């Protein structure tokens, strides 16, 4: 089955700096890669996703890149703000009707 | 936060006891999911259902059971066969399938007495 590895497990950045989280996946047939953000004490929420027919996607300060050959994808947060402090999860699935496999999560702390 | 609710917020289980976690959604979503969240292990899929009266095992289904008698409801039973049930349980739903936005409930924390 699919295996998703996520690094780093914790990330501390200064406010205004950039943060990068990387994930690798094992199933070359995976074609959908969402990112979820879970603030302390709250439920996870989708922040961005990318499909395998696209190499990069941006939404304001957030971007995701996908390298299908290397089987890895990354989340980039620019101009970090204190409200970006949360746990971020990457995930992968191979097709509709199949399951979504999550990475272990990255705890991001933005220091003011 | 969407129209997906879970109850109770905290649940205590005694040895040998089965307990049931409730999950209800009013989003008219076809697909529903149960995840277990342990520290440092992300979200692991227990069961999922894409349509009423049908469900599939996820990665860690042993010791759990589900039912999907109504579109709105997807209860999870933690049986006595689950030897390490202490965790945070999250229910989610999506419109049709796994490759769409999943909306999560607030979660239930299960503790063993």
PDB file of C-alpha atoms in Angstrom:
ATOM      1  CA  UNK A   1       0.000   0.000   0.000  1.00  0.00           C
ATOM      2  CA  UNK A   2       0.889   3.668  -0.083  1.00  0.00           C
ATOM      3  CA  UNK A   3       3.417   5.047   2.392  1.00  0.00           C
ATOM      4  CA  UNK A   4       3.835   8.797   2.949  1.00  0.00           C
ATOM      5  CA  UNK A   5       6.859  10.179   4.778  1.00  0.00           C
ATOM      6  CA  UNK A   6       6.820  13.798   5.984  1.00  0.00           C
ATOM      7  CA  UNK A   7       9.772  15.960   7.099  1.00  0.00           C
ATOM      8  CA  UNK A   8      10.601  17.711   9.296  1.00  0.00           C
ATOM      9  CA  UNK A   9       8.452  16.683  12.246  1.00  0.00           C
ATOM     10  CA  UNK A  10       8.907  20.115  13.824  1.00  0.00           C
ATOM     11  CA  UNK A  11       9.823  23.448  12.256  1.00  0.00           C
ATOM     12  CA  UNK A  12      10.487  26.746  13.984  1.00  0.00           C
ATOM     13  CA  UNK A  13      10.709  29.902  11.870  1.00  0.00           C
ATOM     14  CA  UNK A  14      10.909  33.619  12.519  1.00  0.00           C
ATOM     15  CA  UNK A  15       7.864  35.643  11.546  1.00  0.00           C
ATOM     16  CA  UNK A  16       8.232  36.821   7.968  1.00  0.00           C
ATOM     17  CA  UNK A  17      10.525  33.959   6.932  1.00  0.00           C
ATOM     18  CA  UNK A  18       9.530  31.078   4.676  1.00  0.00           C
ATOM     19  CA  UNK A  19       8.660  27.538   5.740  1.00  0.00           C
ATOM     20  CA  UNK A  20       9.023  24.402   3.624  1.00  0.00           C
ATOM     21  CA  UNK A  21       7.609  20.965   4.416  1.00  0.00           C
ATOM     22  CA  UNK A  22       8.491  17.958   2.265  1.00  0.00           C
ATOM     23  CA  UNK A  23       6.665  14.686   1.699  1.00  0.00           C
ATOM     24  CA  UNK A  24       7.607  11.582  -0.245  1.00  0.00           C
ATOM     25  CA  UNK A  25       5.225   8.865  -1.377  1.00  0.00           C
ATOM     26  CA  UNK A  26       5.779   5.290  -2.470  1.00  0.00           C
ATOM     27  CA  UNK A  27       2.923   4.519  -4.883  1.00  0.00           C
ATOM     28  CA  UNK A  28       3.737   5.829  -8.369  1.00  0.00           C
ATOM     29  CA  UNK A  29       0.021   5.593  -9.215  1.00  0.00           C
ATOM     30  CA  UNK A  30      -0.898   8.256  -6.622  1.00  0.00           C
ATOM     31  CA  UNK A  31      -2.388  11.273  -8.341  1.00  0.00           C
ATOM     32  CA  UNK A  32      -3.996  13.442  -5.654  1.00  0.00           C
ATOM     33  CA  UNK A  33      -2.032  15.264  -2.947  1.00  0.00           C
ATOM     34  CA  UNK A  34      -3.867  17.438  -0.389  1.00  0.00           C
ATOM     35  CA  UNK A  35      -2.456  19.397   2.542  1.00  0.00           C
ATOM     36  CA  UNK A  36      -4.397  19.839   5.785  1.00  0.00           C
ATOM     37  CA  UNK A  37      -3.756  22.320   8.597  1.00  0.00           C
ATOM     38  CA  UNK A  38      -4.724  21.555  12.183  1.00  0.00           C
ATOM     39  CA  UNK A  39      -4.530  24.408  14.652  1.00  0.00           C
ATOM     40  CA  UNK A  40      -4.229  23.567  18.341  1.00  0.00           C
ATOM     41  CA  UNK A  41      -7.479  22.113  19.638  1.00  0.00           C
ATOM     42  CA  UNK A  42      -9.219  22.385  16.277  1.00  0.00           C
ATOM     43  CA  UNK A  43     -10.164  20.032  13.470  1.00  0.00           C
ATOM     44  CA  UNK A  44      -7.999  19.592  10.342  1.00  0.00           C
ATOM     45  CA  UNK A  45      -8.903  21.792   7.376  1.00  0.00           C
ATOM     46  CA  UNK A  46      -7.846  21.543   3.750  1.00  0.00           C
ATOM     47  CA  UNK A  47      -5.555  24.427   2.764  1.00  0.00           C
ATOM     48  CA  UNK A  48      -4.438  23.393  -0.715  1.00  0.00           C
ATOM     49  CA  UNK A  49      -4.306  20.348  -2.958  1.00  0.00           C
ATOM     50  CA  UNK A  50      -2.612  19.370  -6.211  1.00  0.00           C
ATOM     51  CA  UNK A  51      -3.275  16.716  -8.820  1.00  0.00           C
ATOM     52  CA  UNK A  52      -0.658  14.878 -10.835  1.00  0.00           C
ATOM     53  CA  UNK A  53      -1.350  16.734 -14.058  1.00  0.00           C
ATOM     54  CA  UNK A  54      -0.005  19.947 -12.488  1.00  0.00           C
ATOM     55  CA  UNK A  55       3.520  20.687 -11.244  1.00  0.00           C
ATOM     56  CA  UNK A  56       2.777  23.673  -9.029  1.00  0.00           C
ATOM     57  CA  UNK A  57      -0.192  25.427  -7.483  1.00  0.00           C
ATOM     58  CA  UNK A  58      -0.353  28.689  -5.534  1.00  0.00           C
ATOM     59  CA  UNK A  59      -2.916  30.300  -3.260  1.00  0.00           C
ATOM     60  CA  UNK A  60      -1.771  33.615  -1.799  1.00  0.00           C
ATOM     61  CA  UNK A  61       1.151  32.829   0.563  1.00  0.00           C
ATOM     62  CA  UNK A  62       0.856  29.071   0.128  1.00  0.00           C
ATOM     63  CA  UNK A  63       2.232  26.993  -2.740  1.00  0.00           C
ATOM     64  CA  UNK A  64       2.616  23.294  -3.393  1.00  0.00           C
ATOM     65  CA  UNK A  65       5.044  21.702  -5.837  1.00  0.00           C
ATOM     66  CA  UNK A  66       4.965  18.150  -7.153  1.00  0.00           C
ATOM     67  CA  UNK A  67       7.805  16.091  -8.636  1.00  0.00           C
ATOM     68  CA  UNK A  68       6.249  12.898  -9.979  1.00  0.00           C
ATOM     69  CA  UNK A  69       9.554  11.438 -11.116  1.00  0.00           C
ATOM     70  CA  UNK A  70      11.074  11.699  -7.668  1.00  0.00           C
ATOM     71  CA  UNK A  71       7.729  10.991  -5.970  1.00  0.00           C
ATOM     72  CA  UNK A  72       7.825  13.947  -3.655  1.00  0.00           C
ATOM     73  CA  UNK A  73       5.776  17.064  -3.063  1.00  0.00           C
ATOM     74  CA  UNK A  74       6.335  20.108  -0.894  1.00  0.00           C
ATOM     75  CA  UNK A  75       4.370  22.841   0.853  1.00  0.00           C
ATOM     76  CA  UNK A  76       5.846  26.334   0.803  1.00  0.00           C
ATOM     77  CA  UNK A  77       4.589  29.091   3.107  1.00  0.00           C
ATOM     78  CA  UNK A  78       5.995  32.560   2.460  1.00  0.00           C
ATOM     79  CA  UNK A  79       5.972  35.592   4.775  1.00  0.00           C
ATOM     80  CA  UNK A  80       4.952  33.447   7.734  1.00  0.00           C
ATOM     81  CA  UNK A  81       2.640  34.902  10.359  1.00  0.00           C
ATOM     82  CA  UNK A  82       1.822  33.750  13.915  1.00  0.00           C
ATOM     83  CA  UNK A  83      -1.510  32.345  12.702  1.00  0.00           C
ATOM     84  CA  UNK A  84       0.443  29.922  10.500  1.00  0.00           C
ATOM     85  CA  UNK A  85       1.494  28.089  13.683  1.00  0.00           C
ATOM     86  CA  UNK A  86      -0.190  24.675  13.471  1.00  0.00           C
ATOM     87  CA  UNK A  87       0.363  21.040  12.546  1.00  0.00           C
ATOM     88  CA  UNK A  88       0.404  20.439   8.796  1.00  0.00           C
ATOM     89  CA  UNK A  89      -0.377  17.054   7.225  1.00  0.00           C
ATOM     90  CA  UNK A  90       0.324  15.949   3.687  1.00  0.00           C
ATOM     91  CA  UNK A  91      -1.556  13.056   2.107  1.00  0.00           C
ATOM     92  CA  UNK A  92      -1.724  11.016  -1.094  1.00  0.00           C
ATOM     93  CA  UNK A  93      -4.241   8.829  -2.881  1.00  0.00           C
ATOM     94  CA  UNK A  94      -4.095   6.907  -6.125  1.00  0.00           C
ATOM     95  CA  UNK A  95      -7.660   7.172  -7.359  1.00  0.00           C
ATOM     96  CA  UNK A  96     -11.215   7.969  -6.490  1.00  0.00           C
ATOM     97  CA  UNK A  97     -12.628   5.138  -4.448  1.00  0.00           C
ATOM     98  CA  UNK A  98      -9.289   4.378  -2.871  1.00  0.00           C
ATOM     99  CA  UNK A  99      -8.059   5.567   0.497  1.00  0.00           C
ATOM    100  CA  UNK A 100      -6.122   8.684   1.492  1.00  0.00           C
ATOM    101  CA  UNK A 101      -2.817   8.049   3.275  1.00  0.00           C
ATOM    102  CA  UNK A 102      -1.493  10.806   5.550  1.00  0.00           C
ATOM    103  CA  UNK A 103       2.034  11.725   6.516  1.00  0.00           C
ATOM    104  CA  UNK A 104       3.017  11.948  10.180  1.00  0.00           C
ATOM    105  CA  UNK A 105       2.570  15.713  10.392  1.00  0.00           C
ATOM    106  CA  UNK A 106       4.830  18.742  10.861  1.00  0.00           C
ATOM    107  CA  UNK A 107       4.429  21.060  13.831  1.00  0.00           C
ATOM    108  CA  UNK A 108       5.206  24.597  12.669  1.00  0.00           C
ATOM    109  CA  UNK A 109       5.922  27.335  15.189  1.00  0.00           C
ATOM    110  CA  UNK A 110       6.171  30.915  13.950  1.00  0.00           C
ATOM    111  CA  UNK A 111       8.062  33.067  16.426  1.00  0.00           C
ATOM    112  CA  UNK A 112       7.098  36.768  16.548  1.00  0.00           C
TER     113      UNK A 112
ATOM    114  CA  UNK B   1     -16.457  24.283  10.325  1.00  0.00           C
ATOM    115  CA  UNK B   2     -19.194  22.660   8.270  1.00  0.00           C
ATOM    116  CA  UNK B   3     -22.133  20.568   9.387  1.00  0.00           C
ATOM    117  CA  UNK B   4     -20.370  17.524  10.806  1.00  0.00           C
ATOM    118  CA  UNK B   5     -20.666  16.726  14.496  1.00  0.00           C
ATOM    119  CA  UNK B   6     -19.227  14.094  16.800  1.00  0.00           C
ATOM    120  CA  UNK B   7     -20.249  13.010  20.259  1.00  0.00           C
ATOM    121  CA  UNK B   8     -19.261  12.664  22.952  1.00  0.00           C
ATOM    122  CA  UNK B   9     -16.250  14.971  23.224  1.00  0.00           C
ATOM    123  CA  UNK B  10     -14.656  12.643  25.820  1.00  0.00           C
ATOM    124  CA  UNK B  11     -15.394   8.954  26.330  1.00  0.00           C
ATOM    125  CA  UNK B  12     -14.126   6.579  28.960  1.00  0.00           C
ATOM    126  CA  UNK B  13     -13.963   2.850  28.346  1.00  0.00           C
ATOM    127  CA  UNK B  14     -13.635   0.096  30.897  1.00  0.00           C
ATOM    128  CA  UNK B  15     -11.806  -3.159  30.210  1.00  0.00           C
ATOM    129  CA  UNK B  16     -13.887  -5.522  28.062  1.00  0.00           C
ATOM    130  CA  UNK B  17     -16.418  -2.866  27.169  1.00  0.00           C
ATOM    131  CA  UNK B  18     -17.608  -1.880  23.704  1.00  0.00           C
ATOM    132  CA  UNK B  19     -18.180   1.821  23.150  1.00  0.00           C
ATOM    133  CA  UNK B  20     -19.758   3.669  20.235  1.00  0.00           C
ATOM    134  CA  UNK B  21     -18.692   7.042  18.864  1.00  0.00           C
ATOM    135  CA  UNK B  22     -21.282   9.072  17.014  1.00  0.00           C
ATOM    136  CA  UNK B  23     -20.734  10.966  13.763  1.00  0.00           C
ATOM    137  CA  UNK B  24     -23.489  12.930  12.007  1.00  0.00           C
ATOM    138  CA  UNK B  25     -23.364  15.228   8.972  1.00  0.00           C
ATOM    139  CA  UNK B  26     -25.967  17.447   7.342  1.00  0.00           C
ATOM    140  CA  UNK B  27     -23.853  18.302   4.297  1.00  0.00           C
ATOM    141  CA  UNK B  28     -25.592  15.728   2.075  1.00  0.00           C
ATOM    142  CA  UNK B  29     -22.211  14.060   1.536  1.00  0.00           C
ATOM    143  CA  UNK B  30     -22.055  10.517   0.206  1.00  0.00           C
ATOM    144  CA  UNK B  31     -18.641   9.590   1.608  1.00  0.00           C
ATOM    145  CA  UNK B  32     -17.708   9.365   5.287  1.00  0.00           C
ATOM    146  CA  UNK B  33     -14.509   8.342   7.062  1.00  0.00           C
ATOM    147  CA  UNK B  34     -13.114   7.472  10.477  1.00  0.00           C
ATOM    148  CA  UNK B  35      -9.524   8.304  11.413  1.00  0.00           C
ATOM    149  CA  UNK B  36      -7.465   7.651  14.480  1.00  0.00           C
ATOM    150  CA  UNK B  37      -4.954  10.323  15.515  1.00  0.00           C
ATOM    151  CA  UNK B  38      -2.007   9.433  17.741  1.00  0.00           C
ATOM    152  CA  UNK B  39       0.860  11.803  18.571  1.00  0.00           C
ATOM    153  CA  UNK B  40       3.497  11.799  15.819  1.00  0.00           C
ATOM    154  CA  UNK B  41       1.609   9.331  13.629  1.00  0.00           C
ATOM    155  CA  UNK B  42      -0.661  11.555  11.636  1.00  0.00           C
ATOM    156  CA  UNK B  43      -4.120  10.382  10.725  1.00  0.00           C
ATOM    157  CA  UNK B  44      -4.692   6.687  10.121  1.00  0.00           C
ATOM    158  CA  UNK B  45      -7.796   5.460   8.326  1.00  0.00           C
ATOM    159  CA  UNK B  46      -9.985   3.014  10.232  1.00  0.00           C
ATOM    160  CA  UNK B  47     -13.021   2.626   7.952  1.00  0.00           C
ATOM    161  CA  UNK B  48     -14.641   4.497   5.110  1.00  0.00           C
ATOM    162  CA  UNK B  49     -18.001   4.445   3.375  1.00  0.00           C
ATOM    163  CA  UNK B  50     -18.846   5.828  -0.033  1.00  0.00           C
ATOM    164  CA  UNK B  51     -22.537   4.994   0.019  1.00  0.00           C
ATOM    165  CA  UNK B  52     -25.259   3.894   2.394  1.00  0.00           C
ATOM    166  CA  UNK B  53     -25.067   0.233   3.442  1.00  0.00           C
ATOM    167  CA  UNK B  54     -21.513  -0.117   2.138  1.00  0.00           C
ATOM    168  CA  UNK B  55     -18.148   0.401   3.847  1.00  0.00           C
ATOM    169  CA  UNK B  56     -14.526  -0.718   3.495  1.00  0.00           C
ATOM    170  CA  UNK B  57     -11.720  -1.369   5.930  1.00  0.00           C
ATOM    171  CA  UNK B  58      -8.909   1.110   6.164  1.00  0.00           C
ATOM    172  CA  UNK B  59      -5.368   0.509   7.397  1.00  0.00           C
ATOM    173  CA  UNK B  60      -6.194  -0.188  11.058  1.00  0.00           C
ATOM    174  CA  UNK B  61      -9.698  -1.730  11.098  1.00  0.00           C
ATOM    175  CA  UNK B  62      -8.945  -4.522  13.580  1.00  0.00           C
ATOM    176  CA  UNK B  63     -10.912  -4.059  16.794  1.00  0.00           C
ATOM    177  CA  UNK B  64     -13.349  -1.584  15.243  1.00  0.00           C
ATOM    178  CA  UNK B  65     -16.713  -1.880  13.523  1.00  0.00           C
ATOM    179  CA  UNK B  66     -18.987   0.561  11.699  1.00  0.00           C
ATOM    180  CA  UNK B  67     -22.428   0.801  10.161  1.00  0.00           C
ATOM    181  CA  UNK B  68     -23.905   3.096   7.509  1.00  0.00           C
ATOM    182  CA  UNK B  69     -27.665   2.700   7.677  1.00  0.00           C
ATOM    183  CA  UNK B  70     -28.338   6.362   6.928  1.00  0.00           C
ATOM    184  CA  UNK B  71     -26.546   8.830   4.694  1.00  0.00           C
ATOM    185  CA  UNK B  72     -26.160  11.271   7.580  1.00  0.00           C
ATOM    186  CA  UNK B  73     -24.748   8.877  10.149  1.00  0.00           C
ATOM    187  CA  UNK B  74     -21.579   6.757  10.413  1.00  0.00           C
ATOM    188  CA  UNK B  75     -21.104   5.457  13.975  1.00  0.00           C
ATOM    189  CA  UNK B  76     -17.873   3.759  15.030  1.00  0.00           C
ATOM    190  CA  UNK B  77     -17.799   1.008  17.668  1.00  0.00           C
ATOM    191  CA  UNK B  78     -14.551   0.370  19.494  1.00  0.00           C
ATOM    192  CA  UNK B  79     -14.751  -3.241  20.592  1.00  0.00           C
ATOM    193  CA  UNK B  80     -13.005  -5.032  23.451  1.00  0.00           C
ATOM    194  CA  UNK B  81     -10.733  -6.589  20.805  1.00  0.00           C
ATOM    195  CA  UNK B  82      -9.013  -3.205  20.335  1.00  0.00           C
ATOM    196  CA  UNK B  83      -6.247  -3.496  22.913  1.00  0.00           C
ATOM    197  CA  UNK B  84      -4.915   0.046  22.672  1.00  0.00           C
ATOM    198  CA  UNK B  85      -7.950   2.257  22.084  1.00  0.00           C
ATOM    199  CA  UNK B  86      -6.683   5.407  23.782  1.00  0.00           C
ATOM    200  CA  UNK B  87      -6.543   8.002  20.994  1.00  0.00           C
ATOM    201  CA  UNK B  88      -8.258  10.949  19.371  1.00  0.00           C
ATOM    202  CA  UNK B  89     -10.892   9.849  16.836  1.00  0.00           C
ATOM    203  CA  UNK B  90     -11.847  12.060  13.924  1.00  0.00           C
ATOM    204  CA  UNK B  91     -14.798  11.590  11.609  1.00  0.00           C
ATOM    205  CA  UNK B  92     -14.850  13.246   8.180  1.00  0.00           C
ATOM    206  CA  UNK B  93     -17.054  13.463   5.127  1.00  0.00           C
ATOM    207  CA  UNK B  94     -16.666  14.445   1.478  1.00  0.00           C
ATOM    208  CA  UNK B  95     -19.150  15.001  -1.305  1.00  0.00           C
ATOM    209  CA  UNK B  96     -18.514  11.812  -3.271  1.00  0.00           C
ATOM    210  CA  UNK B  97     -15.049  10.337  -2.910  1.00  0.00           C
ATOM    211  CA  UNK B  98     -11.590  10.470  -1.415  1.00  0.00           C
ATOM    212  CA  UNK B  99     -10.168  12.966  -3.917  1.00  0.00           C
ATOM    213  CA  UNK B 100     -12.346  15.828  -2.734  1.00  0.00           C
ATOM    214  CA  UNK B 101     -12.168  18.107   0.297  1.00  0.00           C
ATOM    215  CA  UNK B 102     -12.733  16.226   3.512  1.00  0.00           C
ATOM    216  CA  UNK B 103     -14.613  18.087   6.235  1.00  0.00           C
ATOM    217  CA  UNK B 104     -13.710  16.939   9.710  1.00  0.00           C
ATOM    218  CA  UNK B 105     -15.732  16.775  12.883  1.00  0.00           C
ATOM    219  CA  UNK B 106     -14.415  18.134  16.206  1.00  0.00           C
ATOM    220  CA  UNK B 107     -13.232  14.703  17.358  1.00  0.00           C
ATOM    221  CA  UNK B 108     -13.766  12.361  20.311  1.00  0.00           C
ATOM    222  CA  UNK B 109     -11.014  11.609  22.791  1.00  0.00           C
ATOM    223  CA  UNK B 110     -11.260   8.036  24.067  1.00  0.00           C
ATOM    224  CA  UNK B 111      -9.589   7.109  27.327  1.00  0.00           C
ATOM    225  CA  UNK B 112      -9.331   3.741  29.033  1.00  0.00           C
ATOM    226  CA  UNK B 113     -10.101   3.465  32.739  1.00  0.00           C
TER     227      UNK B 113
END
